XYZ file of C-alpha atoms in Angstrom:
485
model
C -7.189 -44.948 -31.842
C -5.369 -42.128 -29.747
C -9.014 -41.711 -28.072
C -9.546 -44.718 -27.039
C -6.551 -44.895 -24.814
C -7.080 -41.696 -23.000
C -9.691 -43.073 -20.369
C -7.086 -45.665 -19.774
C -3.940 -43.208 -19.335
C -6.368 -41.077 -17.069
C -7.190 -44.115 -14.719
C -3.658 -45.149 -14.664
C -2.380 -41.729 -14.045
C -5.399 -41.023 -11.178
C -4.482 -44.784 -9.447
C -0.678 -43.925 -9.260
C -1.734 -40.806 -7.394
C -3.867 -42.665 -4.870
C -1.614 -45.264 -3.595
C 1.244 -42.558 -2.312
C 0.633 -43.486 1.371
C 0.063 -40.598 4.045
C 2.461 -40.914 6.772
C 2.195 -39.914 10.731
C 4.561 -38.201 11.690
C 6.271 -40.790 14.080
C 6.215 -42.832 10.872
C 8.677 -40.479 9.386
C 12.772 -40.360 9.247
C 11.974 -36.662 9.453
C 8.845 -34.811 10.051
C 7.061 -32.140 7.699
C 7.426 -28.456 9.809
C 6.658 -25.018 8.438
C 10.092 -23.018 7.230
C 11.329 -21.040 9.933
C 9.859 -23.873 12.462
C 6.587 -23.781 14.473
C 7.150 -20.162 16.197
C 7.076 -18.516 12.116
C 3.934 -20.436 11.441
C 2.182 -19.344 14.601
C 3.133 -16.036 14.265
C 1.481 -16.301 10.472
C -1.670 -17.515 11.656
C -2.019 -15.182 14.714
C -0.797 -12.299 12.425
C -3.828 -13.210 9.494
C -6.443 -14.631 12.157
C -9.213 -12.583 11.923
C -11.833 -13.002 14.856
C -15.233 -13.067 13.425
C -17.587 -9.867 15.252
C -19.967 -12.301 16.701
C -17.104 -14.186 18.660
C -15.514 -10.881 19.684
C -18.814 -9.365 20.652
C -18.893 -12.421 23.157
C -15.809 -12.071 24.025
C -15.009 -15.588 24.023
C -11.552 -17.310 23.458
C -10.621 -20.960 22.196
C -9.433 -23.389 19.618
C -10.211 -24.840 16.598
C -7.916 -27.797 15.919
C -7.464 -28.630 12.314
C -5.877 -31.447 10.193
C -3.833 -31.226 6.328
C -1.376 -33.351 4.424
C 1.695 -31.667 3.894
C 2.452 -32.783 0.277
C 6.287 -33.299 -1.257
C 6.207 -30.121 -2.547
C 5.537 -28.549 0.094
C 1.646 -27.421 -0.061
C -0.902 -27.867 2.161
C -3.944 -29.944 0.941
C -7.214 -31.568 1.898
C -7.582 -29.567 5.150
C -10.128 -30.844 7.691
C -12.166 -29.908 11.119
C -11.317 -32.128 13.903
C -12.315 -30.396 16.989
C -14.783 -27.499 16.551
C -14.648 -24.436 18.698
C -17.744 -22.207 17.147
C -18.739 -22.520 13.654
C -17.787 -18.911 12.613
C -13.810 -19.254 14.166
C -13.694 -22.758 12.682
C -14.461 -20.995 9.330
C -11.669 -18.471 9.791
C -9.199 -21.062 11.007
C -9.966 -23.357 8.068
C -9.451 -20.132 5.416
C -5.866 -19.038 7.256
C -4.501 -22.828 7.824
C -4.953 -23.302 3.978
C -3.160 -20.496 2.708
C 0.106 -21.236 4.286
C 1.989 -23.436 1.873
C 5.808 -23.004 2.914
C 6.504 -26.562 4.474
C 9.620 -28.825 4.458
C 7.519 -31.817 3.407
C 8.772 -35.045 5.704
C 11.475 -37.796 4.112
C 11.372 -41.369 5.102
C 13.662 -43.554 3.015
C 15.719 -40.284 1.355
C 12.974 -39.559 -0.490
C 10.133 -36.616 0.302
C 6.968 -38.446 1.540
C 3.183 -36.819 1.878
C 2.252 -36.214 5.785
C -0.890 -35.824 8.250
C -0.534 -32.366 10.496
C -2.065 -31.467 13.160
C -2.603 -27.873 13.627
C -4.394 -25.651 16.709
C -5.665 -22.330 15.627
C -6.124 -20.101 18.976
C -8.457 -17.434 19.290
C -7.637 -15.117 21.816
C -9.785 -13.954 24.948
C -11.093 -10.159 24.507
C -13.315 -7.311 26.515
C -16.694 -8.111 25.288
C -19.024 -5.664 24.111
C -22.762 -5.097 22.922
C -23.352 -5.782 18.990
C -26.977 -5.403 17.478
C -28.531 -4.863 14.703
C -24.696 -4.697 12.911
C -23.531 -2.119 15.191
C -20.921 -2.240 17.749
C -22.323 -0.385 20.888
C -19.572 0.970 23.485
C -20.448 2.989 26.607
C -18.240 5.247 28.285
C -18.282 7.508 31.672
C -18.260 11.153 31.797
C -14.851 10.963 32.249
C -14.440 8.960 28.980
C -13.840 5.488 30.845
C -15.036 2.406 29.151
C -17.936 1.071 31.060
C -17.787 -2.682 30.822
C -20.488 -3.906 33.315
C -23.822 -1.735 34.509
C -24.003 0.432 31.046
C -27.524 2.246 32.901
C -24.674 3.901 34.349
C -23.170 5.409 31.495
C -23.209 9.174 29.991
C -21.676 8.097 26.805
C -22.862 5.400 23.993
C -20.891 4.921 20.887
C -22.738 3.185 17.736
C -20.178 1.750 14.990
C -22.107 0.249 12.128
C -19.840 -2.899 10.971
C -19.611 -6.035 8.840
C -18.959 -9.267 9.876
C -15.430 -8.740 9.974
C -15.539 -5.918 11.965
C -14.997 -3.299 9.082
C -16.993 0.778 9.786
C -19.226 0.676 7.309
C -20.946 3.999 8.151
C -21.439 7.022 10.340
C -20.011 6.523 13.687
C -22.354 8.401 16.258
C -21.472 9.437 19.927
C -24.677 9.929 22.475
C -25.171 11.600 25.763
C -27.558 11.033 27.820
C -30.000 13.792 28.221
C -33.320 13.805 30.455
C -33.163 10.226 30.810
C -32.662 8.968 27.151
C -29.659 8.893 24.511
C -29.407 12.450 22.450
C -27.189 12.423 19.031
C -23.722 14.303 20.748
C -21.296 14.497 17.420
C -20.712 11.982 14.783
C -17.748 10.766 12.705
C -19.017 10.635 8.997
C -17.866 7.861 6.699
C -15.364 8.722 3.905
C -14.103 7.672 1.012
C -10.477 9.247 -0.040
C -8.747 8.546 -3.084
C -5.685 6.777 -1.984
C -2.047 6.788 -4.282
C -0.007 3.722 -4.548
C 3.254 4.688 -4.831
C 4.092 1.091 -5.795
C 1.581 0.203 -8.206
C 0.521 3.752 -9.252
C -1.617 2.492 -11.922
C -3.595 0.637 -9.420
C -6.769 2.797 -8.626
C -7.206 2.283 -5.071
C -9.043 4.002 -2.208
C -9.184 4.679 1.645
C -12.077 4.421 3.705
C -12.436 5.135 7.540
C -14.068 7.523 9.629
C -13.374 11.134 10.282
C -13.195 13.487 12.883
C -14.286 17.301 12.783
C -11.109 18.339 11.307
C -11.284 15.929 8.728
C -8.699 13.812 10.241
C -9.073 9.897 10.363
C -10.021 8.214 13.510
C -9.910 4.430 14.138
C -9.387 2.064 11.939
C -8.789 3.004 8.236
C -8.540 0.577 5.276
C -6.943 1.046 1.566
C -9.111 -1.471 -1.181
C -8.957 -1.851 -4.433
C -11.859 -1.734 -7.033
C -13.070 -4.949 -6.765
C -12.898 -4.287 -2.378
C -10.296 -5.984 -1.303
C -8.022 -4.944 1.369
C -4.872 -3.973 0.586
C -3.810 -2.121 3.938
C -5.342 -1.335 7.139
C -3.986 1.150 9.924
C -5.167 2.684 12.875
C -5.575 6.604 13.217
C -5.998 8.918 16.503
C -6.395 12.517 15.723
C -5.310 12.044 12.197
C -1.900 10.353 13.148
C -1.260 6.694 12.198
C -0.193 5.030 15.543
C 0.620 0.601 16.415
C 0.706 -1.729 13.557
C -0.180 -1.011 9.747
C -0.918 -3.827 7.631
C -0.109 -4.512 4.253
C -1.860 -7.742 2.148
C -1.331 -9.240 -0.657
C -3.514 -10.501 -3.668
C -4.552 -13.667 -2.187
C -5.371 -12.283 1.490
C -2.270 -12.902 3.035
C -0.618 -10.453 5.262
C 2.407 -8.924 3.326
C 4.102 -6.870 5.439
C 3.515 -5.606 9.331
C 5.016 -2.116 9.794
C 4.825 -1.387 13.864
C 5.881 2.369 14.512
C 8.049 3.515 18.321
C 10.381 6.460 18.418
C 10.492 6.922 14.681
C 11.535 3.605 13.653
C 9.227 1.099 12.091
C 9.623 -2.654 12.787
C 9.118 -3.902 9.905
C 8.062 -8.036 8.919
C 7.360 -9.220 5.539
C 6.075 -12.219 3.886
C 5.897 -14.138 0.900
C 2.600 -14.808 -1.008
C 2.571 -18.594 0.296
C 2.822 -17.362 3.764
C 7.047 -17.740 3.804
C 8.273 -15.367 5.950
C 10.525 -12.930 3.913
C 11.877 -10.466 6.226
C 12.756 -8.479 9.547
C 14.236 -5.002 9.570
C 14.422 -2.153 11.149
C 13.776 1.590 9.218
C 14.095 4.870 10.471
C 11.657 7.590 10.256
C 11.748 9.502 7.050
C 12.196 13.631 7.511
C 11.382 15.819 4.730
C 14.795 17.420 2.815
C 16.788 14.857 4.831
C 18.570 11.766 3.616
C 17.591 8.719 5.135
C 19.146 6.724 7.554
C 20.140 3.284 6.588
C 17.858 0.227 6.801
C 19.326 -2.574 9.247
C 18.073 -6.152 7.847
C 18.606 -8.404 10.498
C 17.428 -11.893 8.945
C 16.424 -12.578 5.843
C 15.090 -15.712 3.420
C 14.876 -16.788 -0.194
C 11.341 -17.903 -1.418
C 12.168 -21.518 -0.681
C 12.859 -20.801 2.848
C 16.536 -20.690 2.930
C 17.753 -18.320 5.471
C 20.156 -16.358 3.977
C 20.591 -13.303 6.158
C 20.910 -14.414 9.626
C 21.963 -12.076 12.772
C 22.449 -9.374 10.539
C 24.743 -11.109 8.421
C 24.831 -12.922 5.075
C 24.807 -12.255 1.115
C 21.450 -11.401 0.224
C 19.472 -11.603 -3.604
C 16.668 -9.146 -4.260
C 14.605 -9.980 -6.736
C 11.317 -8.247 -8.294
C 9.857 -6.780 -11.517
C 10.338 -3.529 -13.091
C 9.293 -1.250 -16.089
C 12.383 -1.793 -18.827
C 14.425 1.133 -19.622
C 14.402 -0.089 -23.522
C 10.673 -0.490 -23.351
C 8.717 1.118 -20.737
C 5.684 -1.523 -21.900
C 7.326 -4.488 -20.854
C 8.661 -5.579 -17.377
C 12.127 -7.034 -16.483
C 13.746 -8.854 -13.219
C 15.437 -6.856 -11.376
C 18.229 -8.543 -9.595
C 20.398 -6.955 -6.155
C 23.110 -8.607 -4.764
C 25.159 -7.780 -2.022
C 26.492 -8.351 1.796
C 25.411 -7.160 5.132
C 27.276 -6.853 8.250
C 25.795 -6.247 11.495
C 22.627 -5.507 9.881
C 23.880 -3.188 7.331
C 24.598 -3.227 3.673
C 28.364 -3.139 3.367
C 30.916 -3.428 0.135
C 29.747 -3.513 -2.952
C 26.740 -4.272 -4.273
C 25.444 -4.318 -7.716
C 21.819 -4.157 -9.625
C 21.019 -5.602 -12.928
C 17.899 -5.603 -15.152
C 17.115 -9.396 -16.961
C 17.186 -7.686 -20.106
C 20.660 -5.445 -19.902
C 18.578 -2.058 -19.961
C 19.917 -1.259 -16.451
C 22.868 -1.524 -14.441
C 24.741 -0.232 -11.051
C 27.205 -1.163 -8.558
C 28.062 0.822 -5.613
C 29.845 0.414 -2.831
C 28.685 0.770 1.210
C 29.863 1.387 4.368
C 27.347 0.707 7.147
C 24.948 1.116 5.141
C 26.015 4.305 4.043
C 26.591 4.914 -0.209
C 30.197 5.979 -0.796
C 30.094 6.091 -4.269
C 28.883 4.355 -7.446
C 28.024 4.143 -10.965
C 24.819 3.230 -12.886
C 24.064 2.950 -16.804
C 21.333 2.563 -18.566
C 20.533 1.336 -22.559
C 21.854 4.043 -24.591
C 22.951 6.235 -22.178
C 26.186 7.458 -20.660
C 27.141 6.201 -17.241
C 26.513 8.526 -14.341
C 28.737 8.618 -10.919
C 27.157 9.302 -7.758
C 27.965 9.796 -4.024
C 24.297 10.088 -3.042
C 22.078 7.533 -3.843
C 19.054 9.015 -2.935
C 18.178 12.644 -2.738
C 14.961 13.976 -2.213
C 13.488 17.339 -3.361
C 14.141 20.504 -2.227
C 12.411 23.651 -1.585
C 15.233 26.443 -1.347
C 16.171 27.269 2.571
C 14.902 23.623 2.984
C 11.836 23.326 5.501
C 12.282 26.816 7.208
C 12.357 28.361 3.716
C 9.246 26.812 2.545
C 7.156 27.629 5.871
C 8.455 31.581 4.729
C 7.429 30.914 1.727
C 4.136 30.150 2.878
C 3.675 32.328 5.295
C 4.469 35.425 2.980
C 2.352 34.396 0.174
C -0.972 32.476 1.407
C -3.443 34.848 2.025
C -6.578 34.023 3.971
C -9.786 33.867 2.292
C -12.564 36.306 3.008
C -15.344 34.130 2.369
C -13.730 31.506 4.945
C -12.602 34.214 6.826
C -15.706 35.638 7.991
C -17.501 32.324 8.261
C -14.716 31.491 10.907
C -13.805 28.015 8.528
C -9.897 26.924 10.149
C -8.182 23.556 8.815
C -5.654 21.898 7.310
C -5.642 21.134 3.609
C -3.245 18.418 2.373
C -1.957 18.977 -1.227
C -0.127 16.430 -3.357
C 2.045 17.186 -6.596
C 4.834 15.984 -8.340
C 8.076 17.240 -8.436
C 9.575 17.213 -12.298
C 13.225 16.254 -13.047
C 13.565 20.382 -14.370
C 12.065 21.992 -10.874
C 8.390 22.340 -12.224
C 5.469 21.016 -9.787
C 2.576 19.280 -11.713
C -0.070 16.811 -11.026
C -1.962 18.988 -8.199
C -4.484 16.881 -6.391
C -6.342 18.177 -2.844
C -5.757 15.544 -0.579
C -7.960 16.471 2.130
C -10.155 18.929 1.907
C -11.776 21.335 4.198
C -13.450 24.227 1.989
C -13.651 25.271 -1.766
C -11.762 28.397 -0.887
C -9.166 26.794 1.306
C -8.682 24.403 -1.060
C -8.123 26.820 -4.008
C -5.305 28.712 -2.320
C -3.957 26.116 -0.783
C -3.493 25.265 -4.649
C -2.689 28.482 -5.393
C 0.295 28.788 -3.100
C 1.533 25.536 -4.208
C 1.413 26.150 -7.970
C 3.483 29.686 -7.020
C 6.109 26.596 -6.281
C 6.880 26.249 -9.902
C 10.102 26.324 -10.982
C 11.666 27.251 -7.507
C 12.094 23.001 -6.519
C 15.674 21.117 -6.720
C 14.554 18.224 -8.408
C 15.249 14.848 -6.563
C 18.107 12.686 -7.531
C 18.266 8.580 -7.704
C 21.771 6.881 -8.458
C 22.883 10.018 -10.450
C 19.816 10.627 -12.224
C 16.979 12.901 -11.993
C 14.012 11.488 -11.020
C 10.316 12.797 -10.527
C 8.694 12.350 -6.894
C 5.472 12.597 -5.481
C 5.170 15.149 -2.409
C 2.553 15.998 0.128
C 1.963 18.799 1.503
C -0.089 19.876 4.605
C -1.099 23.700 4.798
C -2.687 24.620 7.850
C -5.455 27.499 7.966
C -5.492 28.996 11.423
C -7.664 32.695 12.295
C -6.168 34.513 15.065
């Protein structure tokens, strides 16, 4: 008997849907609009958007003007086409437009109501350039100038090999022209370079880019995980990160936006639904030197209440971490405080879900002046610092003595005139010991191996660094450079 009825509850159930009406948004006591208003959401798109290579080969700039229902709970469904601009940006527009779902749905009558949007996705104008075969061609003067018109002019061609998004996906190769045709000049091989997430360190992930002579990335560099997706993408000139980095989350979406000037970062984050999270400022981090404070100058909850405005506001943290009763589970981890003028200020406290964690603190500016934390079982620790990071003896100047007095050049490297910079990663134990040694970038087997060498002579001689009180282990990196006279 309970069988027979279920076709019927299905049909009523899949009827009652249908009928909600779909409003205009004239028809509306108040219209449907994005959290944050219309600026946030264009920001999101432009800040996502990515032009297809074809279009940006061409050159070409335009819209593709879309259509959704903004539902009652605030999702974004049945997304349409309404003006086409080229098949490939309408694509890209369509995949963007759907992912943002962090809408005040529209109210007629007190109560939330579904409603049509109308939504035009720009793509911007750009310097056209030559793309065959799935290789970006540039051509440049002697003098290094980008020749945009008569390229039989040029001394200089540039092949990138790239996929449809624009991605390297081999051997960059620079050309001169010699005796009246192109002649191989240098080339910047394709890497792959383990990459460590200091969030997620169990997550194995991995850079790839190009790289110049020295071993140093040029251009654009991304960070993907094992199945290829792209979890951050920079941009690299002579090995230095320079402009925007980009962080994404699992679902595509732009996480965070991290633009670098004077040692500070700008920093903007998002929520998974495309809600914008965050905007702060954070100054540049210097090795043995405590950090300056963060200034968060607005702020919103995940259902797009501001609650950090100007610099001012109480403000909730919320995310997961490993349990200090049971380092197999994870627990909320809940902050709570106030800022002033951009800067946490009085006291704020930190709680794990399940009780296995606890401190409160109290700030000036920004500044720590003094707290307590306690964890499951243990005894409570009081701090003044609330983060310190490790420490080599005589700080920077004493490790670069250190160095200097016991790396010893190679002969083998030596006489085959090798030079470069190794980078070498380890951890920093809570008793002073170095372990997990891993060659960053490499330039040699014997550079490498003393460049190892040195570092292991480290052990034991490292203040250990210090969070809330307690001794914590941190990962450090360390460049060595290997210069012949």
């Amino acid at each position: 008997m309970r069988l027979s009825f279920l076709p019927l509850l299905l049909s009523i159930s899949y009827t009652s849907f249908a009928q909600q009406p779909v409003f205009k948004a004239f028809e509306t006591d108040t219209a449907a609009e994005p959290h944050g208003g219309m600026s946030f959401l264009t920001t999101f798109i432009q800040t996502n958007l990515r032009k297809p290579i074809a279009a940006e080969a061409k050159g070409v700039g335009g819209r593709s003007t879309l259509s959704g229902i903004v539902e009652t709970d605030g999702r974004i469904s049945e997304v349409k086409l309404l003006n086409s601009f080229r098949p490939d940006c309408d694509r890209e527009a369509l995949r963007v437009f759907k992912l943002f779902n962090a809408w005040k749905p529209a109210y007629k009558d007190g109560k939330p109501v579904r409603q049509e949007v109308i939504m035009p996705v720009l793509f911007k104008p750009n310097a056209p350039f030559v793309y065959i075969n799935g290789a970006k061609v540039d051509y440049f003067e002697r003098n290094n100038k980008p020749v945009l018109q008569d390229t039989s002019q040029a001394f200089y061609k540039r092949v990138t090999p790239v996929d449809t998004n624009g991605v390297s996906i081999g051997d960059i190769i620079v050309y001169e022209m010699k005796d009246k045709g192109w002649a191989e000049y240098f080339r910047l091989p394709f890497t792959t370079r383990k990459y460590y997430n200091y969030d997620m360190p169990a997550r194995p992930l991995h850079s790839v880019g190009n790289q110049n002579y020295k071993q140093d990335w040029e251009g654009v560099v991304y960070v993907l995980d094992d199945t290829g997706k792209i979890t951050r993408q920079s941009y690299y000139e002579n090995g230095k990160r320079i402009g925007s980095e980009l962080k994404y989350h699992l679902n595509g979406l732009v996480a965070e936006v991290d633009t670098k000037q004077d040692n500070k970062s700008t920093i903007t984050t998002w929520y998974p639904n495309g809600q914008i999270n965050q905007m702060k400022v954070v100054n540049g981090v210097q090795a043995f030197a405590q950090t300056d404070p963060e200034q968060v100058m607005s702020l919103w909850d995940s259902t797009g209440r501001q609650i950090v405005k100007d610099g001012k506001g109480q403000a909730i943290y919320q995310k997961l971490e490993k349990s200090y009763s049971d380092s197999t589970r994870h627990t909320l981890f809940i902050e709570q405080g106030a800022y002033e003028n951009g800067y946490k200020q009085g006291i704020w406290t930190g709680r794990y879900a399940d009780g296995s964690y606890f401190y409160e603190e109290r700030l000036d500016k920004g500044i720590c002046q003094g707290g307590k934390a306690r964890t499951s079982g243990g005894d409570t620790l009081r701090y003044t610092i609330r983060e310190q990071q490790p420490e080599f003896p005589g700080g920077m100047s004493g490790l670069g003595q250190f160095l200097s007095s016991n790396l010893r050049y190679p002969p083998k490297a030596q006489k085959a005139n090798v030079e470069g910079q190794v980078a070498v990663s380890f951890v920093v134990c809570t008793d002073g010991t170095l372990c997990d040694y891993e060659i960053l970038k490499s330039v040699n087997p014997d550079l490498d191996r003393e460049a190892v060498r040195v570092v292991k002579k480290m052990n034991g001689l490292w203040k250990p660094g210090y969070q809330r009180g307690e001794k914590v282990r941190v990962k450090y990196n360390l460049p060595i450079n290997f210069t012949l006279n």
